[in-house]
Short mmCIF file of N, CA and C in Angstrom, two decimals:
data_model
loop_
_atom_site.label_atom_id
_atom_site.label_comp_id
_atom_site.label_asym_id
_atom_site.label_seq_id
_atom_site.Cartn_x
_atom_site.Cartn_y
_atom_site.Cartn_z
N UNK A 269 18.67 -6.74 159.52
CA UNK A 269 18.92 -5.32 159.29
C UNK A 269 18.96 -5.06 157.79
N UNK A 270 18.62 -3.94 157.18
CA UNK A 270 18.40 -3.49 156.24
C UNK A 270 19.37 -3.27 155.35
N UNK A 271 20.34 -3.90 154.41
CA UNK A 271 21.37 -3.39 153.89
C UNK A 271 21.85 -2.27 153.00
N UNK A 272 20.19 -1.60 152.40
CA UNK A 272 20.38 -0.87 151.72
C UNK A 272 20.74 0.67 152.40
N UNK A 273 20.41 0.60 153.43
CA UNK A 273 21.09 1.90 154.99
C UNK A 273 22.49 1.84 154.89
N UNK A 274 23.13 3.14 154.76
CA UNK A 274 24.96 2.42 155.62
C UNK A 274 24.85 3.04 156.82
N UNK A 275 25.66 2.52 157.81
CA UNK A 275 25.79 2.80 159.32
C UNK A 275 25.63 4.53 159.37
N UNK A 276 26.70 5.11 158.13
CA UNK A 276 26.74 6.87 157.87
C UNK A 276 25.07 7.03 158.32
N UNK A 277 24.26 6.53 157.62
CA UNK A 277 23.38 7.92 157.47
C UNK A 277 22.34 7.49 158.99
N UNK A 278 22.55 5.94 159.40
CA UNK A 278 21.87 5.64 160.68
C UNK A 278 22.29 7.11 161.78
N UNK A 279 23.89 6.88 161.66
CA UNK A 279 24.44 8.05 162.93
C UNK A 279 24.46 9.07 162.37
N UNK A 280 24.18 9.26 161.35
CA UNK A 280 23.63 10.90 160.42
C UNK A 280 22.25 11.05 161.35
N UNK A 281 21.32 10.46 161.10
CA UNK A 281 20.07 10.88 161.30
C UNK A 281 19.97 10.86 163.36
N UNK A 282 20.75 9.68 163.70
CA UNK A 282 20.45 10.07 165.17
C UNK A 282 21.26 11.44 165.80
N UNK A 283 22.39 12.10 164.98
CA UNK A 283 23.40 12.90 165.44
C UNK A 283 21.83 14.08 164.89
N UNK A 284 21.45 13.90 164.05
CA UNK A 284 20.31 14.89 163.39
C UNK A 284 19.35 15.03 164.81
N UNK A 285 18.57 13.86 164.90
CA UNK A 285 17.69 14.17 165.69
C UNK A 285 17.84 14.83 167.20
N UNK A 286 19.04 14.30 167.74
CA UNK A 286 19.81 14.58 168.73
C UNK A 286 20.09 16.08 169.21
N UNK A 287 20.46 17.03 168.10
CA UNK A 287 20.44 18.09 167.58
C UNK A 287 19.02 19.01 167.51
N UNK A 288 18.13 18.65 167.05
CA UNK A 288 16.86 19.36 166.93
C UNK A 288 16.23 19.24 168.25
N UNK A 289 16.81 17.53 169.04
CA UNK A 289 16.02 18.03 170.16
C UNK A 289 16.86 18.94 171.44
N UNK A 290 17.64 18.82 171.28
CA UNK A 290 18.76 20.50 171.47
C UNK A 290 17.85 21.50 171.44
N UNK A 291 18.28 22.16 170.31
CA UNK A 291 17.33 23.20 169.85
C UNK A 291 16.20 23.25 170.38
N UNK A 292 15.17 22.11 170.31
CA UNK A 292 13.71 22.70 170.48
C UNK A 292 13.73 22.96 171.87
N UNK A 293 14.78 21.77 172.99
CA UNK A 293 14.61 22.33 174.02
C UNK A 293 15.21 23.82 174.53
N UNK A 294 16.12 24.40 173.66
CA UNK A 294 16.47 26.13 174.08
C UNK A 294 15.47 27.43 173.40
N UNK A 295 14.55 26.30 172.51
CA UNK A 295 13.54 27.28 171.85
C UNK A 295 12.47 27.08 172.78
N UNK A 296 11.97 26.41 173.40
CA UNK A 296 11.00 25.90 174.44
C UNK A 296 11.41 27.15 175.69
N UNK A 297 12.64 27.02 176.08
CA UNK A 297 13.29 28.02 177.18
C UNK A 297 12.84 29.40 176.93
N UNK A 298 13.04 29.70 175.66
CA UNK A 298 12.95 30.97 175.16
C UNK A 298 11.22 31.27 175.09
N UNK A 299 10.28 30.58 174.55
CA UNK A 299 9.34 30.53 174.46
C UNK A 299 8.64 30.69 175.85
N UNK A 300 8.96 29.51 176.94
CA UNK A 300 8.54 29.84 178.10
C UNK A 300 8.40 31.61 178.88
N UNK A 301 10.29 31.95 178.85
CA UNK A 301 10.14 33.28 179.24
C UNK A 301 9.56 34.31 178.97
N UNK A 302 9.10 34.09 177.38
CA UNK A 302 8.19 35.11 176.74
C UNK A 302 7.18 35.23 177.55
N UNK A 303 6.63 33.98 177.77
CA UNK A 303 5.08 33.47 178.15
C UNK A 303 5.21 33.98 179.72
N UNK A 304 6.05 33.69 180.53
CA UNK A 304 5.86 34.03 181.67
C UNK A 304 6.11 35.60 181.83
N UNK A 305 7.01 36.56 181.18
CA UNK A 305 7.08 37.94 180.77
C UNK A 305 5.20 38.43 180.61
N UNK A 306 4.92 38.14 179.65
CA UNK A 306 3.79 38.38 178.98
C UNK A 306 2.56 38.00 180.18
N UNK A 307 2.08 37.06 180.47
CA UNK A 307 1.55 36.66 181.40
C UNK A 307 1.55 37.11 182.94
N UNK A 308 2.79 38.00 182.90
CA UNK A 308 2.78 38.79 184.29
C UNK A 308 2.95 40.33 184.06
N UNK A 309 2.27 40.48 183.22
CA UNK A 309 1.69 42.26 182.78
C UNK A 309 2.72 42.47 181.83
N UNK A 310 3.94 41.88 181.27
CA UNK A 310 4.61 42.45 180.46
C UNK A 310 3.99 42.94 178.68
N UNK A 311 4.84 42.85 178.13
CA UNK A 311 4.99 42.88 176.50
C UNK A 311 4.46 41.90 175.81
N UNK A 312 3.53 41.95 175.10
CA UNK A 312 2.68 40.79 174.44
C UNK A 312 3.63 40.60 172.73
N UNK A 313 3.96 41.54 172.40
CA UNK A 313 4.51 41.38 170.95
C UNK A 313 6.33 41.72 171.35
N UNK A 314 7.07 40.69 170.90
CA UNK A 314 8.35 41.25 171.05
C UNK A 314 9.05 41.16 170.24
N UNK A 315 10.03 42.34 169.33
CA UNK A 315 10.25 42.21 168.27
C UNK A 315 12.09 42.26 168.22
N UNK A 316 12.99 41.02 167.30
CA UNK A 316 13.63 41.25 167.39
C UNK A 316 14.25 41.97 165.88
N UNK A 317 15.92 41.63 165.40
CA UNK A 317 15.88 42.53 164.08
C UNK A 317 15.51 41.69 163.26
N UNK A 318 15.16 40.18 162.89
CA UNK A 318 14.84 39.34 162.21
C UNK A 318 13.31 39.04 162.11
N UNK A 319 13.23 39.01 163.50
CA UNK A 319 11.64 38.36 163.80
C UNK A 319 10.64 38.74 165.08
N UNK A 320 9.02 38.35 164.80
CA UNK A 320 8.88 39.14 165.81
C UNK A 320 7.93 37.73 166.19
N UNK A 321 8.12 37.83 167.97
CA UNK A 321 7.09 37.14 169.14
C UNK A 321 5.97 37.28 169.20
N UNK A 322 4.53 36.81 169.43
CA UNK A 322 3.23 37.66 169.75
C UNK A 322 2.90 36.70 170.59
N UNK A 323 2.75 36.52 171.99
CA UNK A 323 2.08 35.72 173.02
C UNK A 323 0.61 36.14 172.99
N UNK A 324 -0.07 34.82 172.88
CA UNK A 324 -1.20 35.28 172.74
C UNK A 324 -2.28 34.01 173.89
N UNK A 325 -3.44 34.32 174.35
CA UNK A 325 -4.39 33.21 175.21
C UNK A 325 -5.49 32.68 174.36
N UNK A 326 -5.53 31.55 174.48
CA UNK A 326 -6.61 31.44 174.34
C UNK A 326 -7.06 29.87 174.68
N UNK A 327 -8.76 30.12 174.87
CA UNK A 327 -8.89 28.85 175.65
C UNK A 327 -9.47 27.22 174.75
N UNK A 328 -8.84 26.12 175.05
CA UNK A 328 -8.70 25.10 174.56
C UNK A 328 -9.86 24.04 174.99
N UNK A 329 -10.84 23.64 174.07
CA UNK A 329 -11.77 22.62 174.69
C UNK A 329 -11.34 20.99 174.25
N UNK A 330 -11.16 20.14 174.91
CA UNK A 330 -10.62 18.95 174.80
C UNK A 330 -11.91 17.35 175.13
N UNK A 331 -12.14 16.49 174.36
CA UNK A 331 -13.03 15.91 174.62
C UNK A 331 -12.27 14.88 175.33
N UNK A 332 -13.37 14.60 176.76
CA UNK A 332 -12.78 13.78 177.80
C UNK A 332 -13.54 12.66 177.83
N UNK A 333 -12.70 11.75 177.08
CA UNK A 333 -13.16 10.10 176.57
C UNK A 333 -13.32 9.31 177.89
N UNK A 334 -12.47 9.26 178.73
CA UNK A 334 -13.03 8.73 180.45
C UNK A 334 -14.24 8.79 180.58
N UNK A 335 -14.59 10.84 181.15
CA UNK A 335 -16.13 10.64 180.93
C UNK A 335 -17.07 10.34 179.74
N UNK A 336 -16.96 10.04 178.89
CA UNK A 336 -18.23 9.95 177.98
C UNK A 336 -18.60 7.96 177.96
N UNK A 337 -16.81 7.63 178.12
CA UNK A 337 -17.48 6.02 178.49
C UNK A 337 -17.90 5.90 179.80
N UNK A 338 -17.85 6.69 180.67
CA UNK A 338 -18.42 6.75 181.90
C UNK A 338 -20.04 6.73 181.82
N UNK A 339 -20.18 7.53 181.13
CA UNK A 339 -21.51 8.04 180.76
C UNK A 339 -22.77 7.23 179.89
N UNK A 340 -21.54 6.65 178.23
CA UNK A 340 -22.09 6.25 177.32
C UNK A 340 -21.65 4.90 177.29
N UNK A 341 -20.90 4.38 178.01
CA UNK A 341 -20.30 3.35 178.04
C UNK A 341 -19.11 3.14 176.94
N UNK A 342 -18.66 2.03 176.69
CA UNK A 342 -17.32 1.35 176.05
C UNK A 342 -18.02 1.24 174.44
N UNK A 343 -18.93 0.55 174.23
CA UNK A 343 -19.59 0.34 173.25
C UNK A 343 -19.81 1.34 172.50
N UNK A 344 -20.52 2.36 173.11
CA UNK A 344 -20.47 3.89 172.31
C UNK A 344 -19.66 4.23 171.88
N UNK A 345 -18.60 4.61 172.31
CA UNK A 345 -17.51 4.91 172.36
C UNK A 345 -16.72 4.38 171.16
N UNK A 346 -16.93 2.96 170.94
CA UNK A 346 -15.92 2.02 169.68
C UNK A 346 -16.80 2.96 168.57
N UNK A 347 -17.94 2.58 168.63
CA UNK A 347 -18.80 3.11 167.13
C UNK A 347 -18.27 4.22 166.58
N UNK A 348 -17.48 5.06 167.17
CA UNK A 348 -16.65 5.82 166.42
C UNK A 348 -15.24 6.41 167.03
N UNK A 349 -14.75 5.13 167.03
CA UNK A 349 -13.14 4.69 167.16
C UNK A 349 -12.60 4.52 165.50
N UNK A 350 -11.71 5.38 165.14
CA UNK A 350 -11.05 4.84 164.24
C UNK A 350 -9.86 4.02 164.47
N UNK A 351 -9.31 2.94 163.87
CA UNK A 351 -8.24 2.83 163.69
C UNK A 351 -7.14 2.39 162.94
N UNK A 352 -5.87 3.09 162.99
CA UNK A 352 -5.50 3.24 161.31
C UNK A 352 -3.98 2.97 162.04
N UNK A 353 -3.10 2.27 160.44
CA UNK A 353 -1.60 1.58 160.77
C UNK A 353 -0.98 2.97 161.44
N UNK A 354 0.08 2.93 161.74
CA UNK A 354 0.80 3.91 162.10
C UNK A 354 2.42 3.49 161.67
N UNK A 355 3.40 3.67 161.55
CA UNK A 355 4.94 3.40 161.41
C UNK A 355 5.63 4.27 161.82
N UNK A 356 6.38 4.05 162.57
CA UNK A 356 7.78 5.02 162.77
C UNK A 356 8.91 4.63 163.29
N UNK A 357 9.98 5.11 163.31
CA UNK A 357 11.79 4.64 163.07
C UNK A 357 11.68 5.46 164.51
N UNK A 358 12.42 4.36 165.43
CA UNK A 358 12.95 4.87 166.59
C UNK A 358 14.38 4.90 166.88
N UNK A 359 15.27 5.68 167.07
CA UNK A 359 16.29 6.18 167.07
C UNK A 359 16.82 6.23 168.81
N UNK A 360 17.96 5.40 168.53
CA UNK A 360 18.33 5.37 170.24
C UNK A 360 20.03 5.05 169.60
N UNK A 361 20.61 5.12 171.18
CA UNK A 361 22.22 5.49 171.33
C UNK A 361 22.66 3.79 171.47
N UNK A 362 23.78 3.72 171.11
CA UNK A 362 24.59 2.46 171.46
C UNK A 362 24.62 2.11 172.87
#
């Protein structure tokens, strides 16, 4: 273990993250109802005294790597595979 960390800022940062994912899940709630409001003939822009909502559609094209090695095979497919380090700190409870 790392000594230059003190235990403080380990349970700083998980009490942190712990917290945001709080939040994002009651902002997610909020977000949903907009979407389902909006989506069933309601109010597309909703404004409160701070800030304002705008639900908006639109459609998403996604490339489906299954089929194309289906298609082009595995080999195709690597020839333009990147791949690059990644790092990240995972944060869990006692």
């Amino acid at each position: 273990m790392n000594n230059d960390l003190n235990t403080n800022s380990i349970d700083t940062l998980g009490a942190l993250l712990a917290e945001i994912a709080d939040l994002t899940k009651r902002a997610d709630a909020i977000k949903d109802s907009i979407k389902d409001a909006a989506s069933n003939g309601g109010a597309k822009v909703v404004e409160g005294a701070l800030f304002k909502a705008t639900y908006t559609e639109t459609n998403r094209s996604v490339f489906d790597k299954d089929a194309f090695i289906k298609v082009h095979g595995a080999e195709a497919y690597a020839q333009f595979t990147k791949t690059t380090a990644v790092f990240s700190v995972k944060v869990t409870s006692k």
